Tab-separated table of C-alpha atoms and ligand atoms in Angstrom:
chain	number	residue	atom	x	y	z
B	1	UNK	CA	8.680	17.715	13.324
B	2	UNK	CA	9.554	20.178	10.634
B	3	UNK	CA	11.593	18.971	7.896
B	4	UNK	CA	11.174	21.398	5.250
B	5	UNK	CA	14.878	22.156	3.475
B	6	UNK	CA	15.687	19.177	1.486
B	7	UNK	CA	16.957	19.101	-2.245
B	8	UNK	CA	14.732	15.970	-2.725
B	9	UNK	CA	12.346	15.352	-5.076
B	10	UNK	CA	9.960	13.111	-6.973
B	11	UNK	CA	11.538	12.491	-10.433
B	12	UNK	CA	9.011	10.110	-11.843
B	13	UNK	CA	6.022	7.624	-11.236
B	14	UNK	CA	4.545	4.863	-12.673
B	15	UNK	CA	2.108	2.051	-12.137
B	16	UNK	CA	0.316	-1.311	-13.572
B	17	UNK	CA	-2.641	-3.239	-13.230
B	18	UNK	CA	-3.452	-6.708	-14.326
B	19	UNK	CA	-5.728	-6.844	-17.624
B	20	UNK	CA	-8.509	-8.632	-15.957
B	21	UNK	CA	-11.347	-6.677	-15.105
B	22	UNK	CA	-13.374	-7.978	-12.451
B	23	UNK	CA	-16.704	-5.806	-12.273
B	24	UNK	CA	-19.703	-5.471	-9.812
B	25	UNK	CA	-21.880	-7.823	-12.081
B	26	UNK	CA	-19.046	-10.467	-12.158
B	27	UNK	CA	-19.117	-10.204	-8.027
B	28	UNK	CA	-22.790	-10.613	-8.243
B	29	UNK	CA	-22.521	-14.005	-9.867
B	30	UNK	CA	-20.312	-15.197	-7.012
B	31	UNK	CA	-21.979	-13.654	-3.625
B	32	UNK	CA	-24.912	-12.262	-2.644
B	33	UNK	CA	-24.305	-8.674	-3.150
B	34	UNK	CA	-25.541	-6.510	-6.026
B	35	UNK	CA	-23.714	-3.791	-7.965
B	36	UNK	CA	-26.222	-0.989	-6.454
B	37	UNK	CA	-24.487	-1.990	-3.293
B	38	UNK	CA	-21.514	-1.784	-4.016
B	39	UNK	CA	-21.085	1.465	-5.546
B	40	UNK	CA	-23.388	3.511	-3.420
B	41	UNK	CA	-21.645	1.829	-0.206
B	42	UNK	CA	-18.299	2.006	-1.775
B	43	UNK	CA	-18.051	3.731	-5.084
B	44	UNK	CA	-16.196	1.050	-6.276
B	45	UNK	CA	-17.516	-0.382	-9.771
B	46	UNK	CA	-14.673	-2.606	-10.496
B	47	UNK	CA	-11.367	-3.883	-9.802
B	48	UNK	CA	-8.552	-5.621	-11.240
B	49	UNK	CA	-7.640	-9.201	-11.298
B	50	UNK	CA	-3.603	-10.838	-11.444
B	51	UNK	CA	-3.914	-14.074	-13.452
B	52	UNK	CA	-2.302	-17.383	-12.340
B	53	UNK	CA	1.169	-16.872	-13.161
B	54	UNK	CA	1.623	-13.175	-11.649
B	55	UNK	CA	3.306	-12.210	-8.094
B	56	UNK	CA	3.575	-9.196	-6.416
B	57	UNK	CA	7.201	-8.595	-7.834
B	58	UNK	CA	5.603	-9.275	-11.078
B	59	UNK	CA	3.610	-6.237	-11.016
B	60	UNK	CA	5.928	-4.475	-9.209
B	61	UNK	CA	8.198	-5.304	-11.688
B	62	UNK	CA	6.088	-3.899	-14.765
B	63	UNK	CA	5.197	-0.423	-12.556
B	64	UNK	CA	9.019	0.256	-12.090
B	65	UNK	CA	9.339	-0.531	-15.343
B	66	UNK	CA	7.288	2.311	-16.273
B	67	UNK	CA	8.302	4.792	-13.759
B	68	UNK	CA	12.321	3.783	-14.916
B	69	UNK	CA	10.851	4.863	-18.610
B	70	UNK	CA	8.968	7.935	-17.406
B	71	UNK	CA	12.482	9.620	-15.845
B	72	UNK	CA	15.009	7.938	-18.362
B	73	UNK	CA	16.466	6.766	-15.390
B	74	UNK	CA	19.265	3.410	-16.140
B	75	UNK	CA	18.050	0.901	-13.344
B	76	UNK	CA	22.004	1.103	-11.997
B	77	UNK	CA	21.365	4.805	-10.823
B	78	UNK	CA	18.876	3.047	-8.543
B	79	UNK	CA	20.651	2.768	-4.778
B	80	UNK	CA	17.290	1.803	-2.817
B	81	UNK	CA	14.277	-0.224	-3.220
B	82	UNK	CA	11.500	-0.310	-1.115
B	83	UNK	CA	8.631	-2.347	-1.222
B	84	UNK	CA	5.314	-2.249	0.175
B	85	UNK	CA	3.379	-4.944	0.285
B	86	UNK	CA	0.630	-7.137	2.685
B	87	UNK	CA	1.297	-10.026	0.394
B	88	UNK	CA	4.938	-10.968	-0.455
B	89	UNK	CA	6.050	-13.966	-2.877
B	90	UNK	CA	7.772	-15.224	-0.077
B	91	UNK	CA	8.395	-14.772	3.586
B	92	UNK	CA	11.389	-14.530	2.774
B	93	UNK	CA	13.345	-13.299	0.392
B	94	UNK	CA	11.897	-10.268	0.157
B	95	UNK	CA	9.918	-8.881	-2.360
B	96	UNK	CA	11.965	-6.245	-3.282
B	97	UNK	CA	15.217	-8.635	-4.025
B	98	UNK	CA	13.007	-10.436	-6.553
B	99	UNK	CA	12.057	-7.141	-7.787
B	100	UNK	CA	15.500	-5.964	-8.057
B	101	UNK	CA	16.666	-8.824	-10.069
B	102	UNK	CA	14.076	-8.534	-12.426
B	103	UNK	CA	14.999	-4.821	-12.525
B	104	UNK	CA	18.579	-5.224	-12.850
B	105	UNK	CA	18.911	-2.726	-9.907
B	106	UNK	CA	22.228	-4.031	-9.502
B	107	UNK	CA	23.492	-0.987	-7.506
B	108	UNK	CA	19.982	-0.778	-4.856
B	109	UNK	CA	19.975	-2.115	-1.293
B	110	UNK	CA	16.170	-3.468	-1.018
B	111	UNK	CA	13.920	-4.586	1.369
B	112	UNK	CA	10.003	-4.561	2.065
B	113	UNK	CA	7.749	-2.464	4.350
B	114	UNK	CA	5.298	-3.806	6.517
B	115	UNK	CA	2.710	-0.933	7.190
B	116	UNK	CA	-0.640	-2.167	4.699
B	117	UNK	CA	-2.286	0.525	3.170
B	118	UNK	CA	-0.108	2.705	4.908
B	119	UNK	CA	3.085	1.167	3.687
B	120	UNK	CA	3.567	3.648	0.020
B	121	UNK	CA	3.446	6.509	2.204
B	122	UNK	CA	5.706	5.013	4.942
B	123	UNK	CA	8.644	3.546	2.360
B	124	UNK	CA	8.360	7.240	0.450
B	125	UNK	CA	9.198	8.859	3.738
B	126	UNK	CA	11.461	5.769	4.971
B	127	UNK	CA	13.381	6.174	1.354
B	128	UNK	CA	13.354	10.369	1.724
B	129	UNK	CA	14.840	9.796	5.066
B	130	UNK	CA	17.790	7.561	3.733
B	131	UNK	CA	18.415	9.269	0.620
B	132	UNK	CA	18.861	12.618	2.993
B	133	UNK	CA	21.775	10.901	5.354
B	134	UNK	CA	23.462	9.018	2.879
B	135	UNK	CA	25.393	9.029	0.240
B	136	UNK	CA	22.224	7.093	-1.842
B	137	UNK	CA	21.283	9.338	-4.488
B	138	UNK	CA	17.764	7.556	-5.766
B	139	UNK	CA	15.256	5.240	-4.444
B	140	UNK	CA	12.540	3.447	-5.791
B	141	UNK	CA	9.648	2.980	-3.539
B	142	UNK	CA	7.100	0.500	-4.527
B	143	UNK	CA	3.480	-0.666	-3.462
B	144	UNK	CA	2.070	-3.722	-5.062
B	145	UNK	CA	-0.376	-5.728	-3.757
B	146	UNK	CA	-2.798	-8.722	-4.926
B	147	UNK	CA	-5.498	-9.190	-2.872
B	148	UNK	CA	-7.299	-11.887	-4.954
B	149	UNK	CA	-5.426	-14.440	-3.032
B	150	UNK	CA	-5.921	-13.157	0.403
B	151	UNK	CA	-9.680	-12.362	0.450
B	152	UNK	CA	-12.347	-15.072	1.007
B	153	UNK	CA	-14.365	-15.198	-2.167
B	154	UNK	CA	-17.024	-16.495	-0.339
B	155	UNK	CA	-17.332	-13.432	1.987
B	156	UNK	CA	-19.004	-9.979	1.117
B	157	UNK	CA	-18.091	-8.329	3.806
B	158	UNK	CA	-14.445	-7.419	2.374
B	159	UNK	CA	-14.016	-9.743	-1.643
B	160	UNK	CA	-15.884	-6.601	-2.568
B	161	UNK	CA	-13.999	-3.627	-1.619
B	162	UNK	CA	-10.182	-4.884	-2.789
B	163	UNK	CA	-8.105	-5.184	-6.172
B	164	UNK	CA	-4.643	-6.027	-7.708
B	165	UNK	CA	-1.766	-3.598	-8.579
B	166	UNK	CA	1.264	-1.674	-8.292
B	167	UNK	CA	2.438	1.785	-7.991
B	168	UNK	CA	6.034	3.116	-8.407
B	169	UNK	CA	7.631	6.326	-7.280
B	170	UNK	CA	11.488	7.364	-7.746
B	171	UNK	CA	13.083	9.991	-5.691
B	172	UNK	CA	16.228	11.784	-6.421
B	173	UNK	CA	18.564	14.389	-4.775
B	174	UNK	CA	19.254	17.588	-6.586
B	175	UNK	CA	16.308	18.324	-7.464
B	176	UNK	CA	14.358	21.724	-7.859
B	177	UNK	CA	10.291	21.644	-6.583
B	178	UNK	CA	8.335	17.529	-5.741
B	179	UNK	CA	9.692	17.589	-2.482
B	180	UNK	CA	8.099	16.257	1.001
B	181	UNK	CA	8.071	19.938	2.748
B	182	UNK	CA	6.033	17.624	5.833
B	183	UNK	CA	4.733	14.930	7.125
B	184	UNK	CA	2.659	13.079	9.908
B	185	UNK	CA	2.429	9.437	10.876
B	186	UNK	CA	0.885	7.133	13.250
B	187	UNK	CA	0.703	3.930	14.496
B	188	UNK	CA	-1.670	2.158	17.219
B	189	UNK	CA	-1.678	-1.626	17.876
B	190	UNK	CA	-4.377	-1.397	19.775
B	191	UNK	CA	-6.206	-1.606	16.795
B	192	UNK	CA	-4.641	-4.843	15.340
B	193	UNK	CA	-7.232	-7.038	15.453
B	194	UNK	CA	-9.981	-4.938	13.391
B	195	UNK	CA	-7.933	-5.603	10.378
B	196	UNK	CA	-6.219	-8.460	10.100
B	197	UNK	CA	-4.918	-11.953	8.276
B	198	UNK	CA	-4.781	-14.659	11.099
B	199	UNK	CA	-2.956	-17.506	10.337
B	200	UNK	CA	0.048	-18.089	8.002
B	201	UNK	CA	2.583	-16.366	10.228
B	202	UNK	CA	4.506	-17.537	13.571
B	203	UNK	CA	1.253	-17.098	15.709
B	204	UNK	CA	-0.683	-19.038	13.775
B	205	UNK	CA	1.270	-21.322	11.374
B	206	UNK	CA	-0.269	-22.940	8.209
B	207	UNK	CA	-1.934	-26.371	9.167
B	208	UNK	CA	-5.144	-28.126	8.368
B	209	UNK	CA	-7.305	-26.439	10.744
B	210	UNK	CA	-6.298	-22.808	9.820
B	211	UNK	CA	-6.779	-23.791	6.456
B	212	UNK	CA	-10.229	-25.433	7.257
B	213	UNK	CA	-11.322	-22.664	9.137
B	214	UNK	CA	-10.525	-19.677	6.602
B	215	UNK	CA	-7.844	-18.467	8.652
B	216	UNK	CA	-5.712	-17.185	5.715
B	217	UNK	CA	-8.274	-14.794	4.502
B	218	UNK	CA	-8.401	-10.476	5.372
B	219	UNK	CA	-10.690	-10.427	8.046
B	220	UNK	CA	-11.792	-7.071	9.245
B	221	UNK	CA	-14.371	-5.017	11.812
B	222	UNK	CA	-16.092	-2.717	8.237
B	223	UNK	CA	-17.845	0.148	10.586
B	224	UNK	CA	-14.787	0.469	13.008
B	225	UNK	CA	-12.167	0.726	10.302
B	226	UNK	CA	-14.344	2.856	8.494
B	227	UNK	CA	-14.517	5.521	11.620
B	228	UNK	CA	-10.543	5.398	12.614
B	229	UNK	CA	-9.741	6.171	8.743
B	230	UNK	CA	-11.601	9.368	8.362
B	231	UNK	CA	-10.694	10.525	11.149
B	232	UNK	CA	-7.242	9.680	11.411
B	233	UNK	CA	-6.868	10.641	7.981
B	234	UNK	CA	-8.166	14.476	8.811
B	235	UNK	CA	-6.125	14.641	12.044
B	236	UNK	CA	-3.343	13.749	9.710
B	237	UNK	CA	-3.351	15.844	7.526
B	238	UNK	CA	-4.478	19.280	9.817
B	239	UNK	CA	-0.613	18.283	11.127
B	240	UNK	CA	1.132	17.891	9.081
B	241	UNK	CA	-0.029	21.249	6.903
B	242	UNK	CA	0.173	22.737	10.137
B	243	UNK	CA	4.370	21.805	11.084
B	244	UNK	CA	4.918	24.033	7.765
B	245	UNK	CA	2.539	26.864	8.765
B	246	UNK	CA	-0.325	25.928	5.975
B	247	UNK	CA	-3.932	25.331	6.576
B	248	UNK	CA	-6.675	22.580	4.708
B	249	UNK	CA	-7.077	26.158	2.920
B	250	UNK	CA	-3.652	25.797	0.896
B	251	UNK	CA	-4.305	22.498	-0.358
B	252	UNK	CA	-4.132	22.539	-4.262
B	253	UNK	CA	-4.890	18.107	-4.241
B	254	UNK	CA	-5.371	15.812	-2.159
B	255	UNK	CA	-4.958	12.054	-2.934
B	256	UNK	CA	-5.915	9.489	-0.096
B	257	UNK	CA	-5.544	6.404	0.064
B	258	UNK	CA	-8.463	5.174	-1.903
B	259	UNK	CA	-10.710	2.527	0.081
B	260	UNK	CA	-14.530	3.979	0.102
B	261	UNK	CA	-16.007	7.263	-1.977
B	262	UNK	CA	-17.816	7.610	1.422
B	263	UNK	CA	-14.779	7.910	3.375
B	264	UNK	CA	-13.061	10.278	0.777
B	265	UNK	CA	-16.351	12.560	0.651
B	266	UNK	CA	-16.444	12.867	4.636
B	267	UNK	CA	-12.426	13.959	4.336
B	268	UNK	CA	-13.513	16.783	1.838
B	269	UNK	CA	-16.085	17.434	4.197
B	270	UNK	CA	-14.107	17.685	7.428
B	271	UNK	CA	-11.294	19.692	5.546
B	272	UNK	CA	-13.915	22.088	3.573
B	273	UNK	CA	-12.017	20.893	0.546
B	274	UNK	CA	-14.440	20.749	-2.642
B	275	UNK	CA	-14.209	17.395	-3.993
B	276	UNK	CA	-12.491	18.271	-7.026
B	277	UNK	CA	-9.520	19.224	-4.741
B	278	UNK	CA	-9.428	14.969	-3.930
B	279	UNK	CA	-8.403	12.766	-6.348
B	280	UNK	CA	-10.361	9.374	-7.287
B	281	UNK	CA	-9.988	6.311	-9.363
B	282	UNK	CA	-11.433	4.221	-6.617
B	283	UNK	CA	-13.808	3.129	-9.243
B	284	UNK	CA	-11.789	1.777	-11.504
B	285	UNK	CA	-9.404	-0.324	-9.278
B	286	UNK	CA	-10.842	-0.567	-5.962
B	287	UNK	CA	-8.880	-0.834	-2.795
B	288	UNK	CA	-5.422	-1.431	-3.492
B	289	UNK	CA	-3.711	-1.275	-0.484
B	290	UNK	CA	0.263	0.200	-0.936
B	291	UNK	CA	-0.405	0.575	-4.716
B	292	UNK	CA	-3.396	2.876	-4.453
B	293	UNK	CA	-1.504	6.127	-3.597
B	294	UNK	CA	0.944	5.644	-6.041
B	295	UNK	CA	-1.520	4.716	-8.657
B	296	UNK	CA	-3.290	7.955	-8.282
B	297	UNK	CA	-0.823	10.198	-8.016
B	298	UNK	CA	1.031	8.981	-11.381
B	299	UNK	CA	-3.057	8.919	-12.881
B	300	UNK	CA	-2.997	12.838	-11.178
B	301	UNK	CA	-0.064	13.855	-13.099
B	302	UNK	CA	-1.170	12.520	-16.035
B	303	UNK	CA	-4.080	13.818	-15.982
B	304	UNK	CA	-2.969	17.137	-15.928
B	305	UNK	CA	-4.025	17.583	-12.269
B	306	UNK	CA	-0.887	19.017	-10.487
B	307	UNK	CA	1.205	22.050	-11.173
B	308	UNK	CA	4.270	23.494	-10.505
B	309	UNK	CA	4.437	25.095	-7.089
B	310	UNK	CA	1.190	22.810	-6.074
B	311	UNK	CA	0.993	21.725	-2.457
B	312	UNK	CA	-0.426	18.265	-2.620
B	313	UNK	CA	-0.807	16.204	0.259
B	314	UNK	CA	-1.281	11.734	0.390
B	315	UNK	CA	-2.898	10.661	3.096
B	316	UNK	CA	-3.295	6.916	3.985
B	317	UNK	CA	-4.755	4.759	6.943
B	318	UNK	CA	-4.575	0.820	7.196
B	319	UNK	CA	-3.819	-2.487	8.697
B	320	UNK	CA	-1.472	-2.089	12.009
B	321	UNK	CA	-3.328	0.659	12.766
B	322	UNK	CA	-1.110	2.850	10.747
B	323	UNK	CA	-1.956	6.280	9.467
B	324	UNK	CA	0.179	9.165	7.824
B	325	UNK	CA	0.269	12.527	5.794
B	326	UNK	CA	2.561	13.484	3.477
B	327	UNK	CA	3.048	17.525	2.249
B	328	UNK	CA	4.750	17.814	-1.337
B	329	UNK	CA	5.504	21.129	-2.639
B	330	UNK	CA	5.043	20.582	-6.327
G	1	COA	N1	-23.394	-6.718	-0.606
G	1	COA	C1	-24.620	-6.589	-0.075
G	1	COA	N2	-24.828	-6.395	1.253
G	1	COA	C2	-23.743	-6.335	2.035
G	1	COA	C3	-22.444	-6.457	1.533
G	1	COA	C4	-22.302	-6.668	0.158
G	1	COA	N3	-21.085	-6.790	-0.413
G	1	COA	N4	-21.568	-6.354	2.562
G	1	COA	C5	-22.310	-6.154	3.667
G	1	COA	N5	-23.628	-6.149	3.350
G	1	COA	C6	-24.770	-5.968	4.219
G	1	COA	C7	-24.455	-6.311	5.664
G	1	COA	O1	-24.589	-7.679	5.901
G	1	COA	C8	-25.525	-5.510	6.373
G	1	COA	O2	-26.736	-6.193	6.325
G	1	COA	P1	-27.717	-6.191	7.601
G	1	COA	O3	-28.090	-4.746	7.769
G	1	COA	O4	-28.830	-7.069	7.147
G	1	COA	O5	-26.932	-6.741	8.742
G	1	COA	C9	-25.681	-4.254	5.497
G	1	COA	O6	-25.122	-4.608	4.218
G	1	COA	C10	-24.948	-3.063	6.029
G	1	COA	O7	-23.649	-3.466	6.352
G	1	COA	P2	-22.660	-2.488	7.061
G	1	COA	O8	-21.455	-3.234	7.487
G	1	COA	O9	-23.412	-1.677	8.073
G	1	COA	O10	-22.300	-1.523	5.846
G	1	COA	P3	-21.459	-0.224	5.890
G	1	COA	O11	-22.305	0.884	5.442
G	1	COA	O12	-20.705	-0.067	7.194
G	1	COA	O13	-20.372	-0.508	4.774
G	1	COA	C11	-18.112	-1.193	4.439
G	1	COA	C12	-19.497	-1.603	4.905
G	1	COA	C13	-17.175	-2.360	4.600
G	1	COA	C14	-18.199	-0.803	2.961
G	1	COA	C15	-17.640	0.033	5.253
G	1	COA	O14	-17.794	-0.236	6.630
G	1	COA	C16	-16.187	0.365	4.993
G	1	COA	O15	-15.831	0.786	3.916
G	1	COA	N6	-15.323	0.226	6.011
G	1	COA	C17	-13.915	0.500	5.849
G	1	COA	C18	-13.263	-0.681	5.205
G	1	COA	C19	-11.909	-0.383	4.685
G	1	COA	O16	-11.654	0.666	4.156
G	1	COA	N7	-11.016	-1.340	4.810
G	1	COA	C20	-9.701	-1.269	4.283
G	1	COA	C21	-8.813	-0.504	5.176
G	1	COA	S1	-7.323	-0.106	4.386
């Protein structure tokens, strides 16, 4: 679907991650895995850590904090909130009416997005969407996420590859350039099972047993995931370029959602981008789920990484299955 004339754009980002540093070495101490596996499998060499007291509206809180700072923007101007998240405080209420309060978004309707590692992508298109037939003039979209408390420390296959944090991203109408000129997304429940947390929800309330048998904890099929994301990912993005007439040729960055160097490398492969075109803090933070797009892209912009008139394109895959592209005209 082309969706190419809008007047809006991305007026600021921001993001946090807890202090704690939890490294290879540190994981080593815990299971049996070494840090030569993990960062030649991965490319992850550590993550971050929330301590005790923080939620996922806490760090939510603190990256659209930032992101409020970055544009100068009073947190009254804010008329939607969206937050993605695998892990809320609560069931319910959500997330994002924590968040808001915390905010003193006084003026935003809120509510959370269920789409996992997808779910930035989704709520920036979800917000885009809103802003564009309404009389909403910014949103705040939001992925935080602390996977501490939903992986099994005792399990290698996936304590490894996941980490704590939160990315913010305000939109804004009237505005000239940062705009979603595309996008593409995906969804196939076929695929629910190779990613998933069991028990804790209506088909598998909280009791002794689920508790007993580890049902609370991210389990996932590795090798399966790993084949649907790169190539859903690529097929993704090919479409999405292609509903506005560009090609992989035009694409000034890329930042995916950042779950395994490997993964990332065989994108750049498939798209014959060099892999300076794809940007990567993977080893610094680790999977973060909603947060990790928005985490790069404010670490791109800071970096010095996009300019004006850049096409840059996030692409994410996760839980659900759920995949999408997203085309920005810088
Ligand atoms: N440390 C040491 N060894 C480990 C390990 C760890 N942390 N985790 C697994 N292994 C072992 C396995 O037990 C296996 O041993 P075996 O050969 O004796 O059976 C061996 O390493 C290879 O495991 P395998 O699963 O084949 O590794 P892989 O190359 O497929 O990599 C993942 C595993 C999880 C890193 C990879 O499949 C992946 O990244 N998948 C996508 C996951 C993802 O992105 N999830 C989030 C979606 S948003």
């Amino acid at each position: 679907m082309k969706n190419s004339h809008n007047e809006i754009g991305i007026v600021g980002t921001g993001f946090y991650v807890p202090e704690k540093i939890m490294t290879n070495y540190d994981l080593e101490k815990i299971v049996d895995t070494t840090d030569e596996w993990i960062r030649t499998r991965t490319g992850i060499e550590e993550r971050r850590i929330a301590n005790v007291e923080e939620a996922t509206s806490d760090l939510a809180t603190k990256a659209g904090l930032k992101a409020l700072q970055n544009t100068n923007i009073p947190p009254e101007e804010i008329d939607l909130l969206i937050i993605a998240t695998h892990f809320p405080d609560y069931h319910f209420p959500s997330t994002s009416c924590i968040t808001q309060n915390k905010l003193g978004l006084t003026n935003a309707v809120c509510f959370d997005l269920s789409a996992a590692c997808s779910g930035s992508i989704y709520s920036l298109f979800v917000a885009e969407s809103m802003l564009k037939n309404s009389n909403y003039n910014t949103a705040m979209i939001i992925g935080s996420e602390i996977f501490s408390r939903t992986v099994d420390w005792e399990d290698r296959d996936t304590c490894v590859l996941f980490g704590d944090g939160a990315g913010a991203i305000i939109i804004k109408k009237d505005q000239i350039g940062k705009k979603i000129i595309s996008f593409n997304f995906g969804s196939d429940g076929s695929g629910a099972d190779l990613l998933k947390i069991p028990a804790g929800g209506s088909k598998l309330p909280t009791s002794i047993k689920t508790l007993e048998q580890k049902q609370h904890f991210i389990k996932m099929e590795g090798k399966k995931v790993y084949k649907f994301a790169k190539k859903m990912m690529v097929d993704s993005v090919i479409q999405a370029l292609d509903e506005v007439d560009l090609t992989r040729k035009d694409i000034d960055l890329l930042i995916p959602h950042q779950a395994n160097i490997r993964i990332l490398k065989a994108v750049a492969k498939k798209l014959h981008l060099p892999i300076e075109k794809i940007m990567i803090n993977l080893e610094k933070y680790g999977n973060t789920s909603a947060a990790s797009i928005p985490i790069a892209l404010d670490e791109a912009i800071s970096q010095g990484k996009i300019n004006k008139g850049d096409i840059v394109v996030l692409t994410a895959f996760g839980a659900g299955l759920t995949w999408g592209a997203i085309v920005i005209r810088w």
